[in-house]
PDB file of C-alpha atoms in Angstrom:
ATOM      1  CA  UNK A   1       0.000   0.000   0.000  1.00 84.00           C
ATOM      2  CA  UNK A   2       1.324   3.440  -0.967  1.00 88.00           C
ATOM      3  CA  UNK A   3       0.814   6.619   1.043  1.00 88.00           C
ATOM      4  CA  UNK A   4      -0.861   8.357  -1.909  1.00 86.00           C
ATOM      5  CA  UNK A   5      -3.540   5.623  -1.826  1.00 90.00           C
ATOM      6  CA  UNK A   6      -4.241   6.284   1.870  1.00 92.00           C
ATOM      7  CA  UNK A   7      -5.279   8.998   4.269  1.00 91.00           C
ATOM      8  CA  UNK A   8      -3.992   9.720   7.755  1.00 90.00           C
ATOM      9  CA  UNK A   9      -6.466   8.522  10.359  1.00 93.00           C
ATOM     10  CA  UNK A  10      -4.457   9.739  13.341  1.00 93.00           C
ATOM     11  CA  UNK A  11      -1.348   8.875  15.312  1.00 96.00           C
ATOM     12  CA  UNK A  12      -0.227   6.732  18.221  1.00 97.00           C
ATOM     13  CA  UNK A  13       0.037   9.041  21.226  1.00 96.00           C
ATOM     14  CA  UNK A  14       1.249   6.823  24.057  1.00 96.00           C
ATOM     15  CA  UNK A  15       1.785   3.351  25.398  1.00 95.00           C
ATOM     16  CA  UNK A  16      -0.873   2.043  27.805  1.00 95.00           C
ATOM     17  CA  UNK A  17      -0.016  -0.548  30.445  1.00 91.00           C
ATOM     18  CA  UNK A  18       2.419  -3.429  30.124  1.00 93.00           C
ATOM     19  CA  UNK A  19       0.627  -5.685  27.619  1.00 94.00           C
ATOM     20  CA  UNK A  20       1.291  -3.762  24.423  1.00 95.00           C
ATOM     21  CA  UNK A  21      -1.756  -1.518  24.244  1.00 97.00           C
ATOM     22  CA  UNK A  22      -1.504   1.971  22.778  1.00 98.00           C
ATOM     23  CA  UNK A  23      -3.583   5.114  22.910  1.00 97.00           C
ATOM     24  CA  UNK A  24      -4.118   6.614  19.466  1.00 97.00           C
ATOM     25  CA  UNK A  25      -5.643   9.944  18.515  1.00 96.00           C
ATOM     26  CA  UNK A  26      -8.314   9.481  15.832  1.00 94.00           C
ATOM     27  CA  UNK A  27      -8.481  12.670  13.752  1.00 89.00           C
ATOM     28  CA  UNK A  28     -12.089  12.431  12.596  1.00 84.00           C
ATOM     29  CA  UNK A  29     -15.343  14.296  13.097  1.00 80.00           C
ATOM     30  CA  UNK A  30     -16.929  11.122  14.435  1.00 85.00           C
ATOM     31  CA  UNK A  31     -14.214   8.793  15.791  1.00 89.00           C
ATOM     32  CA  UNK A  32     -16.858   6.196  16.697  1.00 90.00           C
ATOM     33  CA  UNK A  33     -17.199   5.418  12.966  1.00 89.00           C
ATOM     34  CA  UNK A  34     -13.895   3.588  13.379  1.00 92.00           C
ATOM     35  CA  UNK A  35     -14.919   1.396  16.318  1.00 92.00           C
ATOM     36  CA  UNK A  36     -15.143  -1.718  14.110  1.00 92.00           C
ATOM     37  CA  UNK A  37     -11.718  -1.386  12.474  1.00 93.00           C
ATOM     38  CA  UNK A  38      -9.987  -4.679  11.793  1.00 96.00           C
ATOM     39  CA  UNK A  39      -6.644  -3.251  10.696  1.00 97.00           C
ATOM     40  CA  UNK A  40      -4.687  -0.072  10.011  1.00 97.00           C
ATOM     41  CA  UNK A  41      -1.416   0.761   8.339  1.00 98.00           C
ATOM     42  CA  UNK A  42       1.366   2.191  10.486  1.00 97.00           C
ATOM     43  CA  UNK A  43       4.163   4.191   8.903  1.00 93.00           C
ATOM     44  CA  UNK A  44       7.476   2.599   9.849  1.00 93.00           C
ATOM     45  CA  UNK A  45      10.696   3.671   8.111  1.00 92.00           C
ATOM     46  CA  UNK A  46       8.671   5.437   5.375  1.00 90.00           C
ATOM     47  CA  UNK A  47       6.736   2.251   4.555  1.00 93.00           C
ATOM     48  CA  UNK A  48       3.145   1.403   5.436  1.00 96.00           C
ATOM     49  CA  UNK A  49       2.990  -1.780   7.499  1.00 97.00           C
ATOM     50  CA  UNK A  50      -0.363  -3.486   8.193  1.00 97.00           C
ATOM     51  CA  UNK A  51      -1.301  -4.002  11.844  1.00 98.00           C
ATOM     52  CA  UNK A  52      -4.295  -6.139  12.767  1.00 98.00           C
ATOM     53  CA  UNK A  53      -6.468  -4.991  15.651  1.00 98.00           C
ATOM     54  CA  UNK A  54      -7.405  -7.373  18.463  1.00 97.00           C
ATOM     55  CA  UNK A  55      -9.471  -4.783  20.309  1.00 97.00           C
ATOM     56  CA  UNK A  56     -10.319  -1.111  20.071  1.00 97.00           C
ATOM     57  CA  UNK A  57     -12.125   1.150  22.548  1.00 96.00           C
ATOM     58  CA  UNK A  58     -12.827   4.752  21.521  1.00 95.00           C
ATOM     59  CA  UNK A  59     -13.588   7.500  24.046  1.00 91.00           C
ATOM     60  CA  UNK A  60     -15.453  10.815  23.750  1.00 84.00           C
ATOM     61  CA  UNK A  61     -12.269  12.827  23.230  1.00 88.00           C
ATOM     62  CA  UNK A  62     -11.252  11.035  20.028  1.00 89.00           C
ATOM     63  CA  UNK A  63      -8.709   8.708  21.576  1.00 95.00           C
ATOM     64  CA  UNK A  64      -8.764   4.964  21.024  1.00 96.00           C
ATOM     65  CA  UNK A  65      -7.181   2.343  23.227  1.00 97.00           C
ATOM     66  CA  UNK A  66      -5.933  -0.247  20.734  1.00 98.00           C
ATOM     67  CA  UNK A  67      -4.433  -3.699  21.140  1.00 98.00           C
ATOM     68  CA  UNK A  68      -2.614  -4.839  17.995  1.00 98.00           C
ATOM     69  CA  UNK A  69      -1.867  -8.465  17.201  1.00 97.00           C
ATOM     70  CA  UNK A  70       1.826  -9.187  17.800  1.00 96.00           C
ATOM     71  CA  UNK A  71       2.360  -6.110  19.975  1.00 97.00           C
ATOM     72  CA  UNK A  72       2.502  -7.787  23.367  1.00 96.00           C
ATOM     73  CA  UNK A  73       4.885  -5.805  25.553  1.00 95.00           C
ATOM     74  CA  UNK A  74       5.341  -2.237  26.689  1.00 94.00           C
ATOM     75  CA  UNK A  75       8.581  -2.181  24.701  1.00 95.00           C
ATOM     76  CA  UNK A  76       6.719  -3.271  21.539  1.00 96.00           C
ATOM     77  CA  UNK A  77       4.132  -0.527  21.993  1.00 95.00           C
ATOM     78  CA  UNK A  78       6.729   2.163  22.718  1.00 95.00           C
ATOM     79  CA  UNK A  79       8.332   1.424  19.341  1.00 96.00           C
ATOM     80  CA  UNK A  80       5.080   2.654  17.750  1.00 97.00           C
ATOM     81  CA  UNK A  81       4.884   5.995  19.586  1.00 97.00           C
ATOM     82  CA  UNK A  82       4.169   9.040  17.410  1.00 96.00           C
ATOM     83  CA  UNK A  83       3.697   6.863  14.316  1.00 96.00           C
ATOM     84  CA  UNK A  84       0.968   7.862  11.861  1.00 95.00           C
ATOM     85  CA  UNK A  85      -2.035   5.583  11.309  1.00 96.00           C
ATOM     86  CA  UNK A  86      -3.306   5.218   7.742  1.00 96.00           C
ATOM     87  CA  UNK A  87      -6.359   3.745   6.047  1.00 95.00           C
ATOM     88  CA  UNK A  88      -6.950   3.200   2.316  1.00 95.00           C
ATOM     89  CA  UNK A  89      -8.855   5.967   0.527  1.00 90.00           C
ATOM     90  CA  UNK A  90     -11.307   3.299  -0.628  1.00 88.00           C
ATOM     91  CA  UNK A  91     -12.791   3.016   2.880  1.00 88.00           C
ATOM     92  CA  UNK A  92     -13.797   6.680   3.042  1.00 84.00           C
ATOM     93  CA  UNK A  93     -17.581   7.029   2.958  1.00 78.00           C
ATOM     94  CA  UNK A  94     -18.721   8.773  -0.238  1.00 80.00           C
ATOM     95  CA  UNK A  95     -19.628  12.438   0.129  1.00 83.00           C
ATOM     96  CA  UNK A  96     -22.467  14.086  -1.736  1.00 85.00           C
ATOM     97  CA  UNK A  97     -23.377  17.498  -3.033  1.00 88.00           C
ATOM     98  CA  UNK A  98     -20.704  20.160  -2.721  1.00 90.00           C
ATOM     99  CA  UNK A  99     -18.828  18.236  -0.029  1.00 87.00           C
ATOM    100  CA  UNK A 100     -15.698  16.413  -1.176  1.00 87.00           C
ATOM    101  CA  UNK A 101     -12.392  15.018  -0.042  1.00 85.00           C
ATOM    102  CA  UNK A 102      -9.442  17.077  -1.215  1.00 86.00           C
ATOM    103  CA  UNK A 103      -7.857  14.211  -3.151  1.00 85.00           C
ATOM    104  CA  UNK A 104     -11.178  13.587  -4.918  1.00 88.00           C
ATOM    105  CA  UNK A 105     -11.075  16.785  -7.027  1.00 94.00           C
ATOM    106  CA  UNK A 106      -7.505  16.476  -8.288  1.00 93.00           C
ATOM    107  CA  UNK A 107      -7.731  16.542 -12.078  1.00 97.00           C
ATOM    108  CA  UNK A 108     -11.178  18.190 -12.138  1.00 98.00           C
ATOM    109  CA  UNK A 109     -11.749  21.072 -14.578  1.00 98.00           C
ATOM    110  CA  UNK A 110     -12.608  24.375 -12.891  1.00 98.00           C
ATOM    111  CA  UNK A 111     -15.098  26.747 -14.492  1.00 98.00           C
ATOM    112  CA  UNK A 112     -15.767  30.263 -13.225  1.00 97.00           C
ATOM    113  CA  UNK A 113     -19.270  31.725 -13.609  1.00 95.00           C
ATOM    114  CA  UNK A 114     -17.862  34.801 -15.400  1.00 93.00           C
ATOM    115  CA  UNK A 115     -14.579  33.615 -16.972  1.00 94.00           C
ATOM    116  CA  UNK A 116     -15.469  30.090 -18.099  1.00 96.00           C
ATOM    117  CA  UNK A 117     -12.768  27.412 -18.035  1.00 97.00           C
ATOM    118  CA  UNK A 118      -9.920  28.374 -15.710  1.00 97.00           C
ATOM    119  CA  UNK A 119      -7.885  25.166 -15.693  1.00 98.00           C
ATOM    120  CA  UNK A 120      -7.308  21.829 -13.967  1.00 98.00           C
ATOM    121  CA  UNK A 121      -7.086  21.223 -10.198  1.00 98.00           C
ATOM    122  CA  UNK A 122      -3.550  20.140  -9.289  1.00 97.00           C
ATOM    123  CA  UNK A 123      -4.312  19.731  -5.595  1.00 94.00           C
ATOM    124  CA  UNK A 124      -5.913  21.371  -2.601  1.00 93.00           C
ATOM    125  CA  UNK A 125      -3.445  23.283  -0.441  1.00 92.00           C
ATOM    126  CA  UNK A 126      -4.060  23.602   3.291  1.00 85.00           C
ATOM    127  CA  UNK A 127      -2.811  27.068   4.291  1.00 84.00           C
ATOM    128  CA  UNK A 128      -3.506  28.025   7.924  1.00 82.00           C
ATOM    129  CA  UNK A 129      -6.752  26.019   7.838  1.00 79.00           C
ATOM    130  CA  UNK A 130      -7.820  27.936   4.735  1.00 87.00           C
ATOM    131  CA  UNK A 131      -7.909  25.441   1.867  1.00 92.00           C
ATOM    132  CA  UNK A 132      -7.006  26.704  -1.591  1.00 95.00           C
ATOM    133  CA  UNK A 133      -7.607  25.100  -4.968  1.00 96.00           C
ATOM    134  CA  UNK A 134      -4.284  25.030  -6.808  1.00 97.00           C
ATOM    135  CA  UNK A 135      -5.160  25.211 -10.495  1.00 98.00           C
ATOM    136  CA  UNK A 136      -2.990  24.857 -13.585  1.00 98.00           C
ATOM    137  CA  UNK A 137      -4.305  27.453 -16.047  1.00 96.00           C
ATOM    138  CA  UNK A 138      -2.270  26.724 -19.193  1.00 94.00           C
ATOM    139  CA  UNK A 139       0.982  26.692 -17.250  1.00 95.00           C
ATOM    140  CA  UNK A 140       0.085  29.494 -14.835  1.00 95.00           C
ATOM    141  CA  UNK A 141      -0.784  28.833 -11.198  1.00 96.00           C
ATOM    142  CA  UNK A 142      -4.150  30.099  -9.967  1.00 96.00           C
ATOM    143  CA  UNK A 143      -5.158  29.827  -6.304  1.00 96.00           C
ATOM    144  CA  UNK A 144      -8.830  30.010  -5.361  1.00 96.00           C
ATOM    145  CA  UNK A 145     -10.003  29.938  -1.729  1.00 94.00           C
ATOM    146  CA  UNK A 146     -12.277  26.969  -1.062  1.00 92.00           C
ATOM    147  CA  UNK A 147     -15.122  28.852   0.558  1.00 91.00           C
ATOM    148  CA  UNK A 148     -18.770  27.887   0.392  1.00 90.00           C
ATOM    149  CA  UNK A 149     -19.743  31.208  -1.166  1.00 93.00           C
ATOM    150  CA  UNK A 150     -17.299  30.667  -4.078  1.00 95.00           C
ATOM    151  CA  UNK A 151     -18.082  26.999  -4.777  1.00 95.00           C
ATOM    152  CA  UNK A 152     -21.280  26.614  -6.810  1.00 96.00           C
ATOM    153  CA  UNK A 153     -21.311  22.941  -7.848  1.00 96.00           C
ATOM    154  CA  UNK A 154     -19.261  19.769  -7.689  1.00 95.00           C
ATOM    155  CA  UNK A 155     -20.005  17.524 -10.673  1.00 96.00           C
ATOM    156  CA  UNK A 156     -18.265  14.224  -9.951  1.00 94.00           C
ATOM    157  CA  UNK A 157     -19.606  12.482 -13.036  1.00 94.00           C
ATOM    158  CA  UNK A 158     -18.057  15.048 -15.390  1.00 97.00           C
ATOM    159  CA  UNK A 159     -15.104  15.879 -13.090  1.00 97.00           C
ATOM    160  CA  UNK A 160     -16.022  19.527 -12.999  1.00 97.00           C
ATOM    161  CA  UNK A 161     -16.092  22.276 -10.353  1.00 98.00           C
ATOM    162  CA  UNK A 162     -18.060  25.456 -10.900  1.00 98.00           C
ATOM    163  CA  UNK A 163     -17.003  28.515  -8.940  1.00 97.00           C
ATOM    164  CA  UNK A 164     -18.002  32.160  -8.684  1.00 97.00           C
ATOM    165  CA  UNK A 165     -14.804  34.013  -7.832  1.00 95.00           C
ATOM    166  CA  UNK A 166     -14.723  37.628  -6.671  1.00 94.00           C
ATOM    167  CA  UNK A 167     -14.168  40.106  -9.485  1.00 92.00           C
ATOM    168  CA  UNK A 168     -10.496  40.436 -10.346  1.00 92.00           C
ATOM    169  CA  UNK A 169      -9.236  37.366  -8.458  1.00 93.00           C
ATOM    170  CA  UNK A 170      -8.509  35.230 -11.509  1.00 94.00           C
ATOM    171  CA  UNK A 171      -7.123  38.218 -13.423  1.00 92.00           C
ATOM    172  CA  UNK A 172      -4.494  38.687 -10.680  1.00 92.00           C
ATOM    173  CA  UNK A 173      -2.957  35.389 -11.751  1.00 91.00           C
ATOM    174  CA  UNK A 174      -3.565  35.382 -15.498  1.00 87.00           C
ATOM    175  CA  UNK A 175      -2.626  38.989 -16.314  1.00 84.00           C
ATOM    176  CA  UNK A 176       0.880  38.982 -14.859  1.00 63.00           C
TER     177      UNK A 176
END
């Protein structure tokens, strides 16, 4: 499994007890959705290694006490501290309407209400919790804030985003 085919679920925060359990932070709106997990990938030496879950108990603060198969001592669990937990993108629940995962719109064409076709989404940048669409407009970079008032429609079937950018925003990038 490659990292680009996965998303970060959270990280292992600390060792719990002497029998190999860990406490992991689950970075999700509803961590309880992950209470039936059978396995996760753990990043070790830049590779994703599968770990099978014997038991998992999630609390109200987004932390999960996890017992992995083959991790049976405190020393074993300490070797996993601060490691990222990954899951395949294929297990993400599908989103509808104008809600989407950032990786989902890579390669989509972006059309502005006034300007027409702007270009192709390269990726979504996360800048100080303000996501930006990074668009390739015939070799020029265009950045559009991902705000609800700018995003009109997400057309998954035709891989198309329709936006209504403030006057002059696109011209800042294209008229350099």
